[in-house]
XYZ file of C-alpha atoms in Angstrom:
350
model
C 0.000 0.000 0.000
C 0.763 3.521 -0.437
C 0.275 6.101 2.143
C -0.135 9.847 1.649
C -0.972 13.128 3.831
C -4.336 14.316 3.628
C -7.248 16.652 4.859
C -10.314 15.069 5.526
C -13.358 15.947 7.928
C -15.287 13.983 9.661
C -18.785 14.970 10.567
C -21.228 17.424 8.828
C -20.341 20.283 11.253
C -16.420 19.163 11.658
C -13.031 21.226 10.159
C -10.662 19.642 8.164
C -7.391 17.937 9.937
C -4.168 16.615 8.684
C -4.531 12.647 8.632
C -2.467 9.618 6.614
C -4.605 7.426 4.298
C -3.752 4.349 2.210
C -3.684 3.751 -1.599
C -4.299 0.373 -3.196
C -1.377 -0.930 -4.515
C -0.261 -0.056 -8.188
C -1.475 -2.525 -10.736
C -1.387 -3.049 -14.238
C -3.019 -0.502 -15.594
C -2.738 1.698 -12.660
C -1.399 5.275 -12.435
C 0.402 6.774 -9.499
C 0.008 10.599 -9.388
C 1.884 13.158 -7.259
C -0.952 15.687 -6.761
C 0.843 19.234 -6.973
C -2.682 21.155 -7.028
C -5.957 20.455 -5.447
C -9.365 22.891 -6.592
C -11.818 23.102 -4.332
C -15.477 22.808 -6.196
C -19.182 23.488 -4.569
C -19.848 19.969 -4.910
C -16.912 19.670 -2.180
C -18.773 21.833 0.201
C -21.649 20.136 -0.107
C -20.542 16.673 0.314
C -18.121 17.692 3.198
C -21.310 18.888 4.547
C -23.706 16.496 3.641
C -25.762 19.128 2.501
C -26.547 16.207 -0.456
C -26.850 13.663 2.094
C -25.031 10.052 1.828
C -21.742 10.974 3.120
C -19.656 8.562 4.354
C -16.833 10.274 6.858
C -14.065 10.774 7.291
C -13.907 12.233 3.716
C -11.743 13.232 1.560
C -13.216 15.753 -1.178
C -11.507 16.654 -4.075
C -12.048 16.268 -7.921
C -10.330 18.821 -9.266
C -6.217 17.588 -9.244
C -3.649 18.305 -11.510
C -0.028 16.781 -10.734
C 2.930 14.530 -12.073
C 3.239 10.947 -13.182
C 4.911 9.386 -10.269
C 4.772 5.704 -11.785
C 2.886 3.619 -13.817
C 1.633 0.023 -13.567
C 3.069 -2.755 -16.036
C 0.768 -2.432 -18.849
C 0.251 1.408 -18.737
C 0.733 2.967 -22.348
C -1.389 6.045 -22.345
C 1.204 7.550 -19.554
C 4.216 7.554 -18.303
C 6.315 9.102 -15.489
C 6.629 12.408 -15.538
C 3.748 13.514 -17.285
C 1.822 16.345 -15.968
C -1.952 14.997 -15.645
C -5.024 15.265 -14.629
C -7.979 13.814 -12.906
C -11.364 14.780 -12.579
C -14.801 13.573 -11.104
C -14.712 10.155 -12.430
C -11.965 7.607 -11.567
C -13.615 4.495 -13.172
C -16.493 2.988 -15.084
C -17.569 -0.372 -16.084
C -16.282 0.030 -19.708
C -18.724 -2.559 -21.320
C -22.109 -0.355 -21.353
C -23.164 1.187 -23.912
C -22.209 4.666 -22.837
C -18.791 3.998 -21.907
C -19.222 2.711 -25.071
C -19.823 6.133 -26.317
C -17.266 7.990 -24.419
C -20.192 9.036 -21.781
C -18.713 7.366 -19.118
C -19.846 9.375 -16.331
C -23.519 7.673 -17.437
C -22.248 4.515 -16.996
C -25.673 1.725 -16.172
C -23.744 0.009 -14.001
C -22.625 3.005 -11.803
C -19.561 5.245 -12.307
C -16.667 5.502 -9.661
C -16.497 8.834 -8.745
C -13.076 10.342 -7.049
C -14.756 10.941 -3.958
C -17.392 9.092 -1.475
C -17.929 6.724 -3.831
C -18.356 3.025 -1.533
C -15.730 -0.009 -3.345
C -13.806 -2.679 -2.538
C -11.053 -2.496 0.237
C -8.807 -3.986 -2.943
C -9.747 -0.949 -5.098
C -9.509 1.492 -1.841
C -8.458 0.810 1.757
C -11.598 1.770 3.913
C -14.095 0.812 1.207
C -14.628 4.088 -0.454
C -12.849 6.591 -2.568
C -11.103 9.770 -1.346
C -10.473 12.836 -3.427
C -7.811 15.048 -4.328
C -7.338 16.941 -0.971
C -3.747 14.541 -0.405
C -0.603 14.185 -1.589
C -0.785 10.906 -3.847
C -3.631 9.003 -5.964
C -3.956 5.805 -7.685
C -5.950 6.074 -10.711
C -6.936 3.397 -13.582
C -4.903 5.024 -16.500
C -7.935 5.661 -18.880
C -9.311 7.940 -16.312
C -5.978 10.046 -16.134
C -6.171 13.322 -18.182
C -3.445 14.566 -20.156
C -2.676 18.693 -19.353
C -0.847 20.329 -22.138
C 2.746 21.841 -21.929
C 1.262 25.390 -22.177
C -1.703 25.194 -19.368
C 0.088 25.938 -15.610
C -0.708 23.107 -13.423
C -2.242 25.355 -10.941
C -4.631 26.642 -13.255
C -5.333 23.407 -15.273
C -6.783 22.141 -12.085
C -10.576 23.683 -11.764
C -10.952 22.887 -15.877
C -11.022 19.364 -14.379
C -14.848 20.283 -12.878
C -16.019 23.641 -14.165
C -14.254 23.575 -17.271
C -15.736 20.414 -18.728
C -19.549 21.501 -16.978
C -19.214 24.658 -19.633
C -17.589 23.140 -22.177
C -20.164 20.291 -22.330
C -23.319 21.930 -22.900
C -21.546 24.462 -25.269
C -20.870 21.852 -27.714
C -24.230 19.839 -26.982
C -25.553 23.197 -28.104
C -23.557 24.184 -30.880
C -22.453 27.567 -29.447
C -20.571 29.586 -31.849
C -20.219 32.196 -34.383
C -23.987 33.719 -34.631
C -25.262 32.088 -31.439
C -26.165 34.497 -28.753
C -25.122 33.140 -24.989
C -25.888 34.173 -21.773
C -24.518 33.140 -18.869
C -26.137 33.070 -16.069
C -23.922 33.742 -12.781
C -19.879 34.873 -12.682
C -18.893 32.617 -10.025
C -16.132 29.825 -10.092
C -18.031 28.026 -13.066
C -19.639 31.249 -15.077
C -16.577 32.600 -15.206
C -14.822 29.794 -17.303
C -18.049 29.756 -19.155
C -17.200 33.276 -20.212
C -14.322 32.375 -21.579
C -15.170 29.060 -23.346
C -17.934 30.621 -25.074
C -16.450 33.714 -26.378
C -13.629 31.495 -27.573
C -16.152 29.267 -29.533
C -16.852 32.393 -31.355
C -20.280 32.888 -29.829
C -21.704 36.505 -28.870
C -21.723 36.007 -25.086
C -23.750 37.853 -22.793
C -23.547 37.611 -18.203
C -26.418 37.652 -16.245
C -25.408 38.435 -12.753
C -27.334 39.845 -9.650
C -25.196 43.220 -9.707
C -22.915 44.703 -12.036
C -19.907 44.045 -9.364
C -17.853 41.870 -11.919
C -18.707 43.769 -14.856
C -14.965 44.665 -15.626
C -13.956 40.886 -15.128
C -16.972 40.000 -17.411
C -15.848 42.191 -20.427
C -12.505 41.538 -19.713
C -13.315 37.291 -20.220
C -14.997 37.877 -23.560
C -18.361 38.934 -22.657
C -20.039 41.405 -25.191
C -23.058 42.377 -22.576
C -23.214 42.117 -18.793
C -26.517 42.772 -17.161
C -27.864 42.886 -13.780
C -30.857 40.699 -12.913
C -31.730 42.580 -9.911
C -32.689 45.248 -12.366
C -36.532 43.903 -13.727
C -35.846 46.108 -16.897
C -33.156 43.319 -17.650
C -35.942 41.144 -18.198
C -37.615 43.658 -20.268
C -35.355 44.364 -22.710
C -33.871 40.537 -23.403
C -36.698 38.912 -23.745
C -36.566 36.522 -26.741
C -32.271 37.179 -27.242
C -30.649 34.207 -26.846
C -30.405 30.693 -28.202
C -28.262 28.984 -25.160
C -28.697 30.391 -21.474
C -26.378 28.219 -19.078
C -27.485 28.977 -15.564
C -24.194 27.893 -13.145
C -25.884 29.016 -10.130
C -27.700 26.778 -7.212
C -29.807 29.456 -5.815
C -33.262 29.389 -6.517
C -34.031 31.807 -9.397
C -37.715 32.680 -11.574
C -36.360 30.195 -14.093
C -39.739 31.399 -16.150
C -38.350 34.928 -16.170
C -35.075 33.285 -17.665
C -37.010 31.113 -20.197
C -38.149 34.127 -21.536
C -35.262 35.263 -22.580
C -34.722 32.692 -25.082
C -35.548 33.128 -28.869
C -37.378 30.870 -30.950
C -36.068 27.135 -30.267
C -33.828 28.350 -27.536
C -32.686 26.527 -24.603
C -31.710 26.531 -21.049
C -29.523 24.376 -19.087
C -29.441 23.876 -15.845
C -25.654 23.249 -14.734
C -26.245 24.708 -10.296
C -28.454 22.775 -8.615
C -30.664 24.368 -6.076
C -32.790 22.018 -3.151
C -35.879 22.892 -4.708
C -37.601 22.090 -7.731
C -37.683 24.717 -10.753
C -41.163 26.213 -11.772
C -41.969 26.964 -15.865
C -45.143 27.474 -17.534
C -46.361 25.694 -20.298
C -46.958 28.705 -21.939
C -43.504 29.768 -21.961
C -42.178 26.847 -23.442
C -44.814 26.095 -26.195
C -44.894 29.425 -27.606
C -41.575 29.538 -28.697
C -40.634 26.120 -28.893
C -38.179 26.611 -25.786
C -36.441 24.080 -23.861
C -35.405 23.270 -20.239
C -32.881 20.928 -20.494
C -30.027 19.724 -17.869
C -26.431 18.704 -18.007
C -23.278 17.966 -15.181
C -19.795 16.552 -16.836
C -18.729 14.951 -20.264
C -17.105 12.337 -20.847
C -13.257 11.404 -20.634
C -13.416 11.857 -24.203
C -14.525 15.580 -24.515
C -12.725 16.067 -21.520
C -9.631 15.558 -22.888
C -10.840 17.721 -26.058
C -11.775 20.503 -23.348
C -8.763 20.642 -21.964
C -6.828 20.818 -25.312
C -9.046 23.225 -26.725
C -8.425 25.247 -23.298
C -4.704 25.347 -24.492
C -5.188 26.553 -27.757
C -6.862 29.199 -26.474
C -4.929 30.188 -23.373
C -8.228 29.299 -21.123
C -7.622 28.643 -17.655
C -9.128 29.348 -14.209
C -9.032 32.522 -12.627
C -7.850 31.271 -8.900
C -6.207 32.468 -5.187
C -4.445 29.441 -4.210
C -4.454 28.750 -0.010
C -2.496 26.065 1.789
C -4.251 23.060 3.030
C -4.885 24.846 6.379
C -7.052 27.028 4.538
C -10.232 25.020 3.713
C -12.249 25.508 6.405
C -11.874 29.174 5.483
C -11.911 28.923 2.024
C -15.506 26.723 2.330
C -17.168 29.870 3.853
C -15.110 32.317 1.673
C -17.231 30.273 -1.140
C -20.270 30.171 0.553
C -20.216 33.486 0.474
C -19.034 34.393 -2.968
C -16.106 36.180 -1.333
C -13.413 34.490 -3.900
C -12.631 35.458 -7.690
C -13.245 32.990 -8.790
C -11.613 29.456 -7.623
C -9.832 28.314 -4.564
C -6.911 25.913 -5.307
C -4.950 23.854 -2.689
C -1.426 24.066 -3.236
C -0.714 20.124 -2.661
C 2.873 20.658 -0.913
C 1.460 22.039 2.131
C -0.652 18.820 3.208
């Protein structure tokens, strides 16, 4: 076994504290990475919290890690050491189904393997569940491991792992590009790498945001408009813009309101997830031939694409790295939208 540092926490209302756990062994097709950066995601938050429920402590969040190749099992060919690589929500899938089939692994029927508070063997993890990227070391099958191009910093690769492929998915689901109108909805830790994505698709790319605070950021991203929602003119003069809205946030918002924003055969996606259910009229959708429509991750597939295409275009996250002694205060930092616009553990502090 291998052991490595690590912050975990250990009840709903508990901070995070230094602790050793165990990797499996490396096997054949195994990858051993040296985790050198560590995002910190809202999913985190809420699973450290159990604000989703099903939480198994003491946890580990984390699945958002960039690092280095620190060696490979005996069959390994897509890696080797040294690399600098990624991994992201998923660690494993069946491979047989027909959507790993596909490249849609994180849809897999019989149950992806997420990096985190996911229950499996004691072989595949000691203590019968997975833990994240808040440590200094993971074991990862290799066709889960992520390739990050020369030209994307390690540090900044690391949140494109999460909220890069969340925006880039839908963006190519929905064809966004030159003569699509975008909106964004929210500038947080994933609008603001939606920003970016978009306006390097080509697409005309508008934010929606409570208050013009991040205006400058906005424009600065690649954002032709930036309007304030608390404003009810907003909603007055977009109606019927846009062709793709993306809504990142989690808090509850008139998703009606938003829906009428879209132009004929427009959709929105819902990427945050709030408790509550979401209210639309039939009205709203029928008239226009609208759509409501959901998404979460890709696929390693487009992942990888993502994360190539982020290189091309000199994408990464905008992000205030803290040591591992930070998360308790980085979690309520996020909570409270006091971070622009991604926290990042710097691994050699753990």
């Amino acid at each position: 076994m291998t052991t490595a540092a690590a912050y975990a926490i250990s009840a709903p209302d508990g901070r995070f504290a230094k602790t050793t756990i165990e990797r499996r062994e490396l096997g054949p097709h195994d990858v051993l990475i040296d985790i050198k950066y560590a995002g910190i995601c809202h999913s985190d938050i809420h699973t450290a919290r159990n604000e989703w429920h099903g939480t198994t402590y003491p946890c580990v969040p984390g699945h958002e890690i960039a690092g280095l190749v620190a060696a490979v099992g005996s069959a390994v060919t897509k890696h080797k050491v040294g690399d600098r690589v990624g991994v992201g929500c998923m660690v494993d899938s069946c491979g047989e189904c027909r959507y790993c089939l596909m490249g849609e692994e994180q849809v897999c029927q019989r149950g992806t393997t997420m990096t985190y508070n996911t229950k499996v063997s004691e072989e595949y993890q000691p203590g019968g569940v997975t833990f994240g990227g808040y440590t200094t070391q993971v074991v990862v099958t290799e066709n889960f491991v992520l390739s990050i191009p020369d030209s994307l910093p390690l540090d900044q690769a690391a949140p494109l792992l999460c909220a890069g492929i969340t925006l880039y998915s839908p963006l190519r689901k929905w064809n966004a590009g030159p003569g699509k109108k975008v909106a964004i909805i929210g500038m947080g830790g994933l609008g603001h790498v939606g920003v970016k994505l978009a306006a390097a698709m080509g697409a005309e790319v508008t934010v929606l945001s409570s208050t013009l605070s991040k205006q400058e950021d906005g424009l600065r991203f690649g954002a032709k408009d930036y309007f304030a929602t608390k404003d009810r003119q907003t909603f007055r003069d977009l109606r019927g813009r846009f062709d793709l809205i993306l809504n990142t946030v989690s808090a509850e918002l008139p998703v009606d309101d938003y829906m009428k924003l879209l132009a004929l055969d427009g959709t929105l996606v819902i990427l945050g997830l709030p408790d509550n259910n979401l209210s639309v009229g039939p009205f709203t959708l029928a008239g226009y031939r609208r759509a409501l429509a959901g998404s979460m991750i890709g696929g390693i597939p487009q992942t990888q694409e993502m994360l190539d295409f982020c290189a091309e275009h000199g994408i990464g996250a905008e992000i205030e790295i803290i040591s591992a002694d930070q998360i308790d205060e980085a979690y309520d930092r996020a909570v409270g939208s006091d971070v622009r616009y991604r926290f990042v553990i710097d691994a050699s502090t753990m």
